[in-house]
Amino acid sequence: MKRAMLLLRRRAISSIPVLLIVVVFTFLLLESASGDAVDAYLVSIGGGDAQLVQSLRQSYGLDQGMATRLWLYFSALLRLDLGWSVAFDRPVLGLILERLPNTLLLMGSATALSFCLGSLLGIFAGARPDSFRDRFLSIGSLLLYAIPGFWLGLVLVIVFAVNLRWLPTSGIETIASGKQGLARAVDIGKHLILPVSALGFIYLALFLRVMRAGMVETWRMDFVLFARSKGLSRLRIVLRHVARNALLPLVTVLGLQSAAMLGGSVVIESVFALPGFGRLAQEAVNGRDAPLPVGIIILRAVSGILVNLGVDIAYAFLHPRVGASEAGA
Amino acid sequence: MDHAVSRRFLLQSTALLLASTALSSKALAQDAPAGGRLVVAADSEPKSLNPAIVASNGVFFIASKVIEPLAEASFDGENGLAPRLATHWEGSEDGLSVTFKLREGVKWHDGKPFTSADVAFSALQIWKPLQNLGRIVFANLETVDTPDDHTAIFRFSKPTPLQLVRNALPAVTSVVAKHIFDGTDIAKNPANNQLVGTGPFKLAEYKPGEYYRLERNADYWGEGQPKLNEVIYRVLPDRAAAGSALEAEEIQLAAFSAVPLADLDRISKVPGIKVVTKGYEALTYQLVVEINHRRKELADLKVRQAIAHAIDKKFVVDTIFLRYATASTGPGAKDTPEFYNADVPAYYFALVKANALLDEAGYARGADGKRFALKLLPAPYFNETRQFGDYLRQALAAIGIDAELVNNDAAAHQKAVYTDHAFDLAVAPPVFRGDPAISTTILVQSGIPAGVGFSNQGGYASAELDGVIATAAQTIDAKARTSLYNDFQRLVVEDLPLINVAEWGFITVARDTVLNVANNPRWAVSNWADTALQA
């Protein structure tokens, strides 16, 4: 526990400059894009005269210099105010909170699916390296990994929603159905099957390959030889010794994936008309709405830092050597 | 109506399907069944839904069912109009006033009566000072007199043609309630999104990123209207998603070409689905090549003529628009016969002539076969504008002009072309809105400050053209005014401040069960009071 607390303290201190860099860099990156929020808005309404343009720039605060705006943004951020989205004409925090559940549901299920299925198949493949089933799974997962997400999504829609009509084509739940409680949960579940499969099958390959590689590595270790010579059953060696040791890199990848997942998936969210972070960020960038993408990125950075911390703590439990130096310091 | 060749072709090619559905929906128009929920695809969620402030198709698509204009476009009405909140309108001889008789017994969705005070308030406080198009049409509006609850007299400081006011009525006169906006900061009023109108439907629910739900207004003034109980706009940002949802019968209608042109042929063969090309006649989009006249080469008329001769309009219509478009002759839209002038010079596709013109202009081919290089910026708003950019680059290469394609996203394109003038040629899709004075003359008129989108930012200036535009703006007599706009079209085609290539309306794809589709020239953005679903 002491090691975990020390880790926590060190991470908290080191994450402040990271966040600062992330905010400034994102802000400047968006500034460097040609055109501003007023240009983007004018396209959507079919143009306006010079006075309208001027009054819009004024009301968006775009008539002030970049340094002023960055300063205003920072001072608001210190008050934990994520700012106002001009593209949506709403507070950024509200938009983010509105999309967060959908994003977590979609990306969380997809990550969980790919992690569980991927690691199981990885164990299955890695249990007998270079066997037929290992080759088959390795090549199969590579093929899956090579398929573009949008294509897989569209094909799944055509087969299961348009032709077979087993599942809905898109959306997060049936529109204005009035469903409550369990019925609503089932409905949302049905809507998530296709997008989660499309996303999950692609990440699955990642977990499968990391798990399999870890296991192949572990088979060569001396302690495995020892376990064998001790006369342990193969199943016991695979599960208790090889797979458990191969789990460490998998936890790292899971951490990376979990941090990345908060960005949502522009492609899958668009194909399946799911309102998540990916689409929100894309619309915000198209609308040159700086506070919104910066807000999303801050959220991602914070969650990235937290997930990393979680991974380190998990490491400490899985592997006694990690963090030992800090405990001694 | 003037049916373009391509439309006829389309009608013939899908004759059976279309004929059968058109007949059945006409027969049922009177006694269409009531009830039902119509689910349609929406590709965008406007941040302000108030059509009185933002007169754009994206807003109208949803808001026109809730908030009504004084009059709507019509295929068979007098002057192409059907009454809505106004029942009669008349202009004075001197063009300084227009009197509207307003509909009686109309109620706002909150139960308060609709009166002339609402019209006066909308006109003076919103259309004229705040609305993107109203600022042009009502620039000279001074006061609105309201002698009684059902009469509104618009008084102008300078003569304003009734013809212009008439043609602008459907787009610029969405009436909002005075009691909701008066005394508030109009731009920030929550009613800009929680609409309160007089229309056949009430805005009941909006779930961002998912849907808008409109509910039947039981107190609507139209007898037996609306037919539908609910209209739901489902947000489907991916264009393939709209097609799949139609096929899976999750939605019943996709307007504004939400189903891509390339998919229409296949989807029209799916039983129970119809492809409708009508209903957008008053919203014609024009494909134009914008020209930066600050470039020495492009300031030469011969060079502009050469470019016009190098464009194969038939190829553009057949290959890029898959025949869902018509070749343009000039800045007047063929779908608006009131103004269309066919008697203008034609620039037929002729590479020999184009090359000769460039030689004449003094731009001989260099050793590498190239005459000069320029920057070409296709607008990213439509697939077709981008594809035409690719085509134009090749067409220019054939006459020795080396065009470098610069692809930007919407905001960057807007800034590059309309503010920074960082282009030589650009591809734009301006809209012809029923009258040249609304958004067409601005494309060639001089003296427009930088930063105004969809306007002449190419530095073109012609005293003659400016003169015609200024005179027409204050010509009261409709005949004289129309003839001035005939001159306008001829002058533009003769001098080529820009090159009109093609024009198109959008496509609606609907299930056969949707009745009374496309029964007016602004159908997708009209109130859908008579739209019905076959049980």
mmCIF file of C-alpha atoms in Angstrom, chain B residues 144-483:
data_model
loop_
_atom_site.group_PDB
_atom_site.id
_atom_site.type_symbol
_atom_site.label_atom_id
_atom_site.label_comp_id
_atom_site.label_asym_id
_atom_site.label_seq_id
_atom_site.Cartn_x
_atom_site.Cartn_y
_atom_site.Cartn_z
ATOM 1 C CA VAL B 144 -44.385 48.151 -40.293
ATOM 2 C CA ASP B 145 -47.811 49.640 -39.610
ATOM 3 C CA THR B 146 -50.440 47.479 -37.948
ATOM 4 C CA PRO B 147 -53.821 49.226 -38.367
ATOM 5 C CA ASP B 148 -55.565 46.092 -37.060
ATOM 6 C CA ASP B 149 -54.637 42.637 -35.788
ATOM 7 C CA HIS B 150 -54.707 41.122 -39.250
ATOM 8 C CA THR B 151 -53.089 43.759 -41.443
ATOM 9 C CA ALA B 152 -49.398 44.552 -41.676
ATOM 10 C CA ILE B 153 -48.159 47.341 -43.959
ATOM 11 C CA PHE B 154 -44.446 47.238 -44.719
ATOM 12 C CA ARG B 155 -43.074 50.714 -45.497
ATOM 13 C CA PHE B 156 -39.755 51.129 -47.296
ATOM 14 C CA SER B 157 -37.453 54.158 -47.465
ATOM 15 C CA LYS B 158 -36.564 53.401 -51.098
ATOM 16 C CA PRO B 159 -38.676 51.710 -53.776
ATOM 17 C CA THR B 160 -38.558 47.946 -53.222
ATOM 18 C CA PRO B 161 -39.915 45.719 -56.003
ATOM 19 C CA LEU B 162 -42.941 43.626 -55.012
ATOM 20 C CA GLN B 163 -41.559 40.915 -57.291
ATOM 21 C CA LEU B 164 -38.483 40.587 -55.055
ATOM 22 C CA VAL B 165 -40.516 40.636 -51.844
ATOM 23 C CA ARG B 166 -42.824 37.983 -53.302
ATOM 24 C CA ASN B 167 -40.017 35.709 -54.411
ATOM 25 C CA ALA B 168 -38.323 36.092 -51.054
ATOM 26 C CA LEU B 169 -41.419 35.359 -48.951
ATOM 27 C CA PRO B 170 -40.884 31.601 -48.501
ATOM 28 C CA ALA B 171 -37.284 31.919 -47.325
ATOM 29 C CA VAL B 172 -37.064 35.191 -45.409
ATOM 30 C CA THR B 173 -40.418 35.665 -43.648
ATOM 31 C CA SER B 174 -40.552 33.003 -40.941
ATOM 32 C CA VAL B 175 -42.671 34.636 -38.232
ATOM 33 C CA VAL B 176 -41.770 34.226 -34.562
ATOM 34 C CA ALA B 177 -43.817 35.256 -31.544
ATOM 35 C CA LYS B 178 -43.356 38.792 -30.221
ATOM 36 C CA HIS B 179 -44.377 37.793 -26.688
ATOM 37 C CA ILE B 180 -41.478 35.361 -26.512
ATOM 38 C CA PHE B 181 -38.685 37.486 -27.949
ATOM 39 C CA ASP B 182 -39.655 41.069 -27.128
ATOM 40 C CA GLY B 183 -37.401 42.698 -24.546
ATOM 41 C CA THR B 184 -34.917 39.818 -24.491
ATOM 42 C CA ASP B 185 -31.453 39.362 -25.985
ATOM 43 C CA ILE B 186 -32.765 37.816 -29.189
ATOM 44 C CA ALA B 187 -29.538 36.039 -30.158
ATOM 45 C CA LYS B 188 -29.390 34.307 -26.767
ATOM 46 C CA ASN B 189 -33.084 33.561 -26.278
ATOM 47 C CA PRO B 190 -33.597 29.856 -25.486
ATOM 48 C CA ALA B 191 -36.555 29.897 -27.887
ATOM 49 C CA ASN B 192 -34.021 29.887 -30.737
ATOM 50 C CA ASN B 193 -33.798 26.169 -30.049
ATOM 51 C CA GLN B 194 -37.003 25.459 -28.129
ATOM 52 C CA LEU B 195 -39.111 26.686 -31.005
ATOM 53 C CA VAL B 196 -42.597 28.089 -30.531
ATOM 54 C CA GLY B 197 -44.412 28.580 -33.814
ATOM 55 C CA THR B 198 -47.763 28.405 -35.554
ATOM 56 C CA GLY B 199 -46.886 25.434 -37.761
ATOM 57 C CA PRO B 200 -48.514 22.008 -38.101
ATOM 58 C CA PHE B 201 -45.977 20.430 -35.753
ATOM 59 C CA LYS B 202 -44.577 21.300 -32.330
ATOM 60 C CA LEU B 203 -40.979 20.636 -31.419
ATOM 61 C CA ALA B 204 -41.394 18.097 -28.633
ATOM 62 C CA GLU B 205 -37.944 16.720 -27.934
ATOM 63 C CA TYR B 206 -34.326 17.023 -29.031
ATOM 64 C CA LYS B 207 -31.667 14.501 -28.096
ATOM 65 C CA PRO B 208 -28.314 15.860 -29.338
ATOM 66 C CA GLY B 209 -26.583 13.473 -31.693
ATOM 67 C CA GLU B 210 -29.665 11.258 -31.882
ATOM 68 C CA TYR B 211 -32.940 12.818 -32.975
ATOM 69 C CA TYR B 212 -35.484 15.643 -33.059
ATOM 70 C CA ARG B 213 -39.097 14.691 -32.356
ATOM 71 C CA LEU B 214 -41.950 16.809 -33.703
ATOM 72 C CA GLU B 215 -45.511 16.287 -32.520
ATOM 73 C CA ARG B 216 -48.806 17.036 -34.227
ATOM 74 C CA ASN B 217 -50.256 20.478 -33.435
ATOM 75 C CA ALA B 218 -53.937 19.704 -32.773
ATOM 76 C CA ASP B 219 -54.855 23.404 -33.024
ATOM 77 C CA TYR B 220 -53.332 23.921 -36.485
ATOM 78 C CA TRP B 221 -55.279 26.334 -38.681
ATOM 79 C CA GLY B 222 -55.245 24.073 -41.756
ATOM 80 C CA GLU B 223 -58.421 21.995 -41.831
ATOM 81 C CA GLY B 224 -57.737 18.296 -41.315
ATOM 82 C CA GLN B 225 -54.018 19.005 -41.068
ATOM 83 C CA PRO B 226 -51.451 17.831 -40.275
ATOM 84 C CA LYS B 227 -51.925 14.227 -41.287
ATOM 85 C CA LEU B 228 -48.978 12.789 -39.397
ATOM 86 C CA ASN B 229 -48.879 12.338 -35.647
ATOM 87 C CA GLU B 230 -45.130 12.636 -35.398
ATOM 88 C CA VAL B 231 -42.127 13.538 -37.493
ATOM 89 C CA ILE B 232 -38.780 12.297 -36.269
ATOM 90 C CA TYR B 233 -35.447 13.481 -37.637
ATOM 91 C CA ARG B 234 -32.877 10.838 -36.994
ATOM 92 C CA VAL B 235 -29.309 12.141 -37.082
ATOM 93 C CA LEU B 236 -27.354 9.953 -39.503
ATOM 94 C CA PRO B 237 -24.006 11.585 -40.278
ATOM 95 C CA ASP B 238 -22.754 8.773 -42.515
ATOM 96 C CA ARG B 239 -24.250 8.795 -45.984
ATOM 97 C CA ALA B 240 -24.212 5.028 -46.332
ATOM 98 C CA ALA B 241 -26.211 4.845 -43.090
ATOM 99 C CA ALA B 242 -29.186 6.704 -44.603
ATOM 100 C CA GLY B 243 -29.445 4.170 -47.439
ATOM 101 C CA SER B 244 -29.184 1.165 -45.107
ATOM 102 C CA ALA B 245 -31.751 2.618 -42.716
ATOM 103 C CA LEU B 246 -34.172 3.138 -45.626
ATOM 104 C CA GLU B 247 -33.704 -0.409 -46.817
ATOM 105 C CA ALA B 248 -34.162 -1.790 -43.317
ATOM 106 C CA GLU B 249 -37.361 0.311 -43.019
ATOM 107 C CA GLU B 250 -36.019 2.119 -39.973
ATOM 108 C CA ILE B 251 -36.535 5.458 -41.713
ATOM 109 C CA GLN B 252 -39.027 6.280 -44.441
ATOM 110 C CA LEU B 253 -37.437 9.265 -46.115
ATOM 111 C CA ALA B 254 -34.033 10.757 -46.889
ATOM 112 C CA ALA B 255 -34.050 14.220 -48.463
ATOM 113 C CA PHE B 256 -31.259 16.536 -49.721
ATOM 114 C CA SER B 257 -29.448 13.697 -51.510
ATOM 115 C CA ALA B 258 -28.635 12.022 -48.202
ATOM 116 C CA VAL B 259 -28.379 8.860 -50.279
ATOM 117 C CA PRO B 260 -25.338 9.416 -52.536
ATOM 118 C CA LEU B 261 -25.963 9.703 -56.290
ATOM 119 C CA ALA B 262 -23.917 6.588 -56.961
ATOM 120 C CA ASP B 263 -26.316 4.502 -54.813
ATOM 121 C CA LEU B 264 -29.529 5.774 -56.413
ATOM 122 C CA ASP B 265 -29.553 3.336 -59.291
ATOM 123 C CA ARG B 266 -29.323 0.353 -56.953
ATOM 124 C CA ILE B 267 -31.710 1.630 -54.309
ATOM 125 C CA SER B 268 -34.362 2.592 -56.875
ATOM 126 C CA LYS B 269 -34.629 -1.116 -57.715
ATOM 127 C CA VAL B 270 -35.357 -2.091 -54.117
ATOM 128 C CA PRO B 271 -39.087 -2.883 -53.904
ATOM 129 C CA GLY B 272 -40.992 -0.341 -51.832
ATOM 130 C CA ILE B 273 -38.523 2.517 -52.347
ATOM 131 C CA LYS B 274 -38.970 5.456 -54.702
ATOM 132 C CA VAL B 275 -36.421 7.974 -55.943
ATOM 133 C CA VAL B 276 -37.942 11.436 -56.404
ATOM 134 C CA THR B 277 -36.171 14.211 -58.319
ATOM 135 C CA LYS B 278 -38.905 16.836 -57.895
ATOM 136 C CA GLY B 279 -39.447 19.181 -54.976
ATOM 137 C CA TYR B 280 -36.267 21.257 -55.085
ATOM 138 C CA GLU B 281 -37.053 23.573 -58.035
ATOM 139 C CA ALA B 282 -36.870 26.695 -55.861
ATOM 140 C CA LEU B 283 -33.547 25.670 -54.301
ATOM 141 C CA THR B 284 -31.395 25.234 -57.372
ATOM 142 C CA TYR B 285 -27.689 24.804 -56.687
ATOM 143 C CA GLN B 286 -25.331 26.037 -59.373
ATOM 144 C CA LEU B 287 -21.883 24.694 -60.102
ATOM 145 C CA VAL B 288 -19.663 27.671 -60.931
ATOM 146 C CA VAL B 289 -15.990 28.343 -61.498
ATOM 147 C CA GLU B 290 -15.020 31.425 -59.520
ATOM 148 C CA ILE B 291 -12.241 33.447 -61.085
ATOM 149 C CA ASN B 292 -9.687 35.697 -59.429
ATOM 150 C CA HIS B 293 -9.463 38.642 -61.820
ATOM 151 C CA ARG B 294 -6.416 39.964 -59.977
ATOM 152 C CA ARG B 295 -4.395 37.375 -61.893
ATOM 153 C CA LYS B 296 -3.099 39.072 -65.036
ATOM 154 C CA GLU B 297 -3.881 36.049 -67.242
ATOM 155 C CA LEU B 298 -7.427 35.647 -65.901
ATOM 156 C CA ALA B 299 -8.185 39.354 -66.293
ATOM 157 C CA ASP B 300 -8.027 38.689 -70.044
ATOM 158 C CA LEU B 301 -11.475 37.815 -71.425
ATOM 159 C CA LYS B 302 -9.917 35.518 -74.040
ATOM 160 C CA VAL B 303 -8.386 33.351 -71.335
ATOM 161 C CA ARG B 304 -11.720 33.106 -69.508
ATOM 162 C CA GLN B 305 -13.448 32.212 -72.765
ATOM 163 C CA ALA B 306 -10.811 29.559 -73.423
ATOM 164 C CA ILE B 307 -11.478 28.009 -70.015
ATOM 165 C CA ALA B 308 -15.226 28.034 -70.710
ATOM 166 C CA HIS B 309 -14.639 26.269 -74.023
ATOM 167 C CA ALA B 310 -12.392 23.694 -72.357
ATOM 168 C CA ILE B 311 -15.142 22.457 -70.013
ATOM 169 C CA ASP B 312 -17.228 19.597 -71.373
ATOM 170 C CA LYS B 313 -20.538 20.269 -69.609
ATOM 171 C CA LYS B 314 -22.066 17.073 -70.928
ATOM 172 C CA PHE B 315 -19.283 15.051 -69.344
ATOM 173 C CA VAL B 316 -19.777 16.915 -66.067
ATOM 174 C CA VAL B 317 -23.530 16.234 -66.077
ATOM 175 C CA ASP B 318 -23.243 12.606 -67.214
ATOM 176 C CA THR B 319 -20.227 11.444 -65.261
ATOM 177 C CA ILE B 320 -19.997 13.576 -62.127
ATOM 178 C CA PHE B 321 -23.716 14.133 -61.540
ATOM 179 C CA LEU B 322 -24.794 10.818 -63.107
ATOM 180 C CA ARG B 323 -27.367 12.869 -65.068
ATOM 181 C CA TYR B 324 -29.044 14.199 -61.916
ATOM 182 C CA ALA B 325 -28.170 17.724 -63.102
ATOM 183 C CA THR B 326 -28.466 19.989 -66.132
ATOM 184 C CA ALA B 327 -25.862 21.951 -68.044
ATOM 185 C CA SER B 328 -26.046 25.678 -67.254
ATOM 186 C CA THR B 329 -26.197 28.438 -69.814
ATOM 187 C CA GLY B 330 -25.611 31.293 -67.387
ATOM 188 C CA PRO B 331 -26.386 32.678 -63.928
ATOM 189 C CA GLY B 332 -30.167 32.264 -64.331
ATOM 190 C CA ALA B 333 -31.548 28.907 -63.211
ATOM 191 C CA LYS B 334 -33.600 26.911 -65.713
ATOM 192 C CA ASP B 335 -35.934 25.860 -62.899
ATOM 193 C CA THR B 336 -36.959 29.493 -62.404
ATOM 194 C CA PRO B 337 -38.578 30.276 -65.782
ATOM 195 C CA GLU B 338 -39.716 33.700 -64.540
ATOM 196 C CA PHE B 339 -36.146 34.933 -64.976
ATOM 197 C CA TYR B 340 -34.361 32.360 -67.091
ATOM 198 C CA ASN B 341 -32.858 33.774 -70.274
ATOM 199 C CA ALA B 342 -31.690 31.206 -72.822
ATOM 200 C CA ASP B 343 -30.680 33.894 -75.301
ATOM 201 C CA VAL B 344 -27.042 34.202 -74.245
ATOM 202 C CA PRO B 345 -23.753 33.286 -75.924
ATOM 203 C CA ALA B 346 -22.951 29.575 -75.670
ATOM 204 C CA TYR B 347 -19.505 28.235 -74.917
ATOM 205 C CA TYR B 348 -19.542 24.824 -76.536
ATOM 206 C CA PHE B 349 -16.842 22.269 -75.766
ATOM 207 C CA ALA B 350 -14.053 23.002 -78.288
ATOM 208 C CA LEU B 351 -10.415 22.405 -77.397
ATOM 209 C CA VAL B 352 -9.104 23.726 -80.728
ATOM 210 C CA LYS B 353 -10.907 26.986 -80.219
ATOM 211 C CA ALA B 354 -9.799 27.191 -76.582
ATOM 212 C CA ASN B 355 -6.165 26.665 -77.564
ATOM 213 C CA ALA B 356 -6.457 29.241 -80.331
ATOM 214 C CA LEU B 357 -7.916 31.793 -77.906
ATOM 215 C CA LEU B 358 -5.002 31.278 -75.520
ATOM 216 C CA ASP B 359 -2.497 31.660 -78.357
ATOM 217 C CA GLU B 360 -4.273 34.852 -79.399
ATOM 218 C CA ALA B 361 -4.114 36.155 -75.862
ATOM 219 C CA GLY B 362 -0.353 35.775 -76.036
ATOM 220 C CA TYR B 363 0.113 32.793 -73.769
ATOM 221 C CA ALA B 364 1.930 30.391 -76.056
ATOM 222 C CA ARG B 365 2.818 26.915 -74.827
ATOM 223 C CA GLY B 366 6.287 26.614 -73.359
ATOM 224 C CA ALA B 367 8.768 23.842 -74.138
ATOM 225 C CA ASP B 368 6.969 21.556 -71.662
ATOM 226 C CA GLY B 369 3.612 22.206 -73.339
ATOM 227 C CA LYS B 370 2.414 24.436 -70.502
ATOM 228 C CA ARG B 371 1.238 28.017 -70.874
ATOM 229 C CA PHE B 372 0.961 29.063 -67.216
ATOM 230 C CA ALA B 373 0.199 27.608 -63.828
ATOM 231 C CA LEU B 374 -2.557 28.483 -61.391
ATOM 232 C CA LYS B 375 -4.115 27.438 -58.106
ATOM 233 C CA LEU B 376 -7.496 25.711 -58.140
ATOM 234 C CA LEU B 377 -9.557 25.475 -54.930
ATOM 235 C CA PRO B 378 -12.628 23.222 -55.132
ATOM 236 C CA ALA B 379 -15.208 23.864 -52.403
ATOM 237 C CA PRO B 380 -15.390 20.814 -50.116
ATOM 238 C CA TYR B 381 -19.131 21.070 -49.400
ATOM 239 C CA PHE B 382 -20.291 18.434 -51.877
ATOM 240 C CA ASN B 383 -18.750 15.305 -53.387
ATOM 241 C CA GLU B 384 -19.604 16.756 -56.767
ATOM 242 C CA THR B 385 -17.749 20.053 -56.234
ATOM 243 C CA ARG B 386 -14.605 18.113 -55.287
ATOM 244 C CA GLN B 387 -14.963 15.739 -58.220
ATOM 245 C CA PHE B 388 -15.488 18.669 -60.576
ATOM 246 C CA GLY B 389 -12.249 20.155 -59.211
ATOM 247 C CA ASP B 390 -10.427 16.976 -60.262
ATOM 248 C CA TYR B 391 -12.084 17.112 -63.672
ATOM 249 C CA LEU B 392 -11.321 20.801 -64.184
ATOM 250 C CA ARG B 393 -7.651 20.205 -63.484
ATOM 251 C CA GLN B 394 -7.547 17.692 -66.349
ATOM 252 C CA ALA B 395 -9.639 19.888 -68.635
ATOM 253 C CA LEU B 396 -7.222 22.766 -68.065
ATOM 254 C CA ALA B 397 -4.223 20.505 -68.687
ATOM 255 C CA ALA B 398 -5.672 19.785 -72.136
ATOM 256 C CA ILE B 399 -5.314 23.465 -73.032
ATOM 257 C CA GLY B 400 -1.886 23.862 -71.474
ATOM 258 C CA ILE B 401 -2.907 25.385 -68.166
ATOM 259 C CA ASP B 402 -1.232 23.691 -65.234
ATOM 260 C CA ALA B 403 -3.671 23.805 -62.306
ATOM 261 C CA GLU B 404 -2.505 22.903 -58.838
ATOM 262 C CA LEU B 405 -5.355 21.506 -56.739
ATOM 263 C CA VAL B 406 -5.580 22.897 -53.208
ATOM 264 C CA ASN B 407 -8.003 20.938 -51.032
ATOM 265 C CA ASN B 408 -9.182 22.557 -47.791
ATOM 266 C CA ASP B 409 -11.909 21.795 -45.314
ATOM 267 C CA ALA B 410 -14.960 24.065 -45.180
ATOM 268 C CA ALA B 411 -13.652 26.722 -42.782
ATOM 269 C CA ALA B 412 -10.230 26.918 -44.451
ATOM 270 C CA HIS B 413 -11.796 27.127 -47.928
ATOM 271 C CA GLN B 414 -14.097 29.917 -46.804
ATOM 272 C CA LYS B 415 -11.156 31.922 -45.504
ATOM 273 C CA ALA B 416 -8.829 31.230 -48.428
ATOM 274 C CA VAL B 417 -11.332 32.241 -51.104
ATOM 275 C CA TYR B 418 -13.616 34.836 -49.533
ATOM 276 C CA THR B 419 -11.264 36.580 -47.106
ATOM 277 C CA ASP B 420 -7.665 36.029 -48.224
ATOM 278 C CA HIS B 421 -8.339 35.797 -51.988
ATOM 279 C CA ALA B 422 -5.628 33.109 -52.063
ATOM 280 C CA PHE B 423 -6.978 31.422 -55.197
ATOM 281 C CA ASP B 424 -6.846 31.735 -58.955
ATOM 282 C CA LEU B 425 -9.805 29.517 -59.733
ATOM 283 C CA ALA B 426 -12.287 28.114 -57.231
ATOM 284 C CA VAL B 427 -15.244 25.794 -57.593
ATOM 285 C CA ALA B 428 -18.356 27.014 -55.765
ATOM 286 C CA PRO B 429 -21.951 25.818 -55.366
ATOM 287 C CA PRO B 430 -24.029 29.025 -54.919
ATOM 288 C CA VAL B 431 -27.821 28.742 -54.589
ATOM 289 C CA PHE B 432 -30.335 30.434 -56.874
ATOM 290 C CA ARG B 433 -33.122 31.402 -54.455
ATOM 291 C CA GLY B 434 -36.000 32.232 -56.752
ATOM 292 C CA ASP B 435 -34.887 35.797 -57.467
ATOM 293 C CA PRO B 436 -31.499 36.979 -58.753
ATOM 294 C CA ALA B 437 -31.398 39.815 -56.185
ATOM 295 C CA ILE B 438 -31.345 37.472 -53.189
ATOM 296 C CA SER B 439 -28.075 35.630 -53.622
ATOM 297 C CA THR B 440 -27.076 35.707 -57.286
ATOM 298 C CA THR B 441 -26.192 39.298 -58.237
ATOM 299 C CA ILE B 442 -23.825 39.398 -55.252
ATOM 300 C CA LEU B 443 -21.648 36.841 -57.086
ATOM 301 C CA VAL B 444 -20.563 39.399 -59.682
ATOM 302 C CA GLN B 445 -21.346 42.794 -58.148
ATOM 303 C CA SER B 446 -18.306 44.931 -57.247
ATOM 304 C CA GLY B 447 -17.476 46.693 -53.991
ATOM 305 C CA ILE B 448 -18.244 43.842 -51.602
ATOM 306 C CA PRO B 449 -15.872 43.874 -48.616
ATOM 307 C CA ALA B 450 -13.541 40.927 -48.068
ATOM 308 C CA GLY B 451 -14.889 38.273 -45.717
ATOM 309 C CA VAL B 452 -18.389 38.057 -47.191
ATOM 310 C CA GLY B 453 -18.868 34.446 -48.211
ATOM 311 C CA PHE B 454 -20.496 33.319 -51.467
ATOM 312 C CA SER B 455 -19.938 36.714 -53.069
ATOM 313 C CA ASN B 456 -17.698 38.329 -55.675
ATOM 314 C CA GLN B 457 -14.278 38.146 -54.039
ATOM 315 C CA GLY B 458 -12.455 37.749 -57.344
ATOM 316 C CA GLY B 459 -11.888 41.471 -57.782
ATOM 317 C CA TYR B 460 -14.175 41.656 -60.821
ATOM 318 C CA ALA B 461 -15.698 45.069 -61.529
ATOM 319 C CA SER B 462 -17.913 46.049 -64.444
ATOM 320 C CA ALA B 463 -19.622 49.425 -64.398
ATOM 321 C CA GLU B 464 -22.243 48.213 -66.861
ATOM 322 C CA LEU B 465 -23.152 45.127 -64.825
ATOM 323 C CA ASP B 466 -23.168 47.097 -61.560
ATOM 324 C CA GLY B 467 -25.477 49.610 -63.247
ATOM 325 C CA VAL B 468 -27.970 46.955 -64.323
ATOM 326 C CA ILE B 469 -27.950 45.408 -60.847
ATOM 327 C CA ALA B 470 -28.509 48.790 -59.158
ATOM 328 C CA THR B 471 -31.327 49.763 -61.516
ATOM 329 C CA ALA B 472 -33.078 46.417 -61.188
ATOM 330 C CA ALA B 473 -32.902 46.647 -57.407
ATOM 331 C CA GLN B 474 -35.261 49.630 -57.536
ATOM 332 C CA THR B 475 -37.359 48.800 -60.580
ATOM 333 C CA ILE B 476 -40.930 48.302 -59.420
ATOM 334 C CA ASP B 477 -42.497 47.070 -62.635
ATOM 335 C CA ALA B 478 -42.058 43.296 -62.722
ATOM 336 C CA LYS B 479 -41.767 43.150 -66.513
ATOM 337 C CA ALA B 480 -39.114 45.848 -66.696
ATOM 338 C CA ARG B 481 -37.279 44.268 -63.788
ATOM 339 C CA THR B 482 -37.327 40.826 -65.414
ATOM 340 C CA SER B 483 -35.971 42.269 -68.619
#
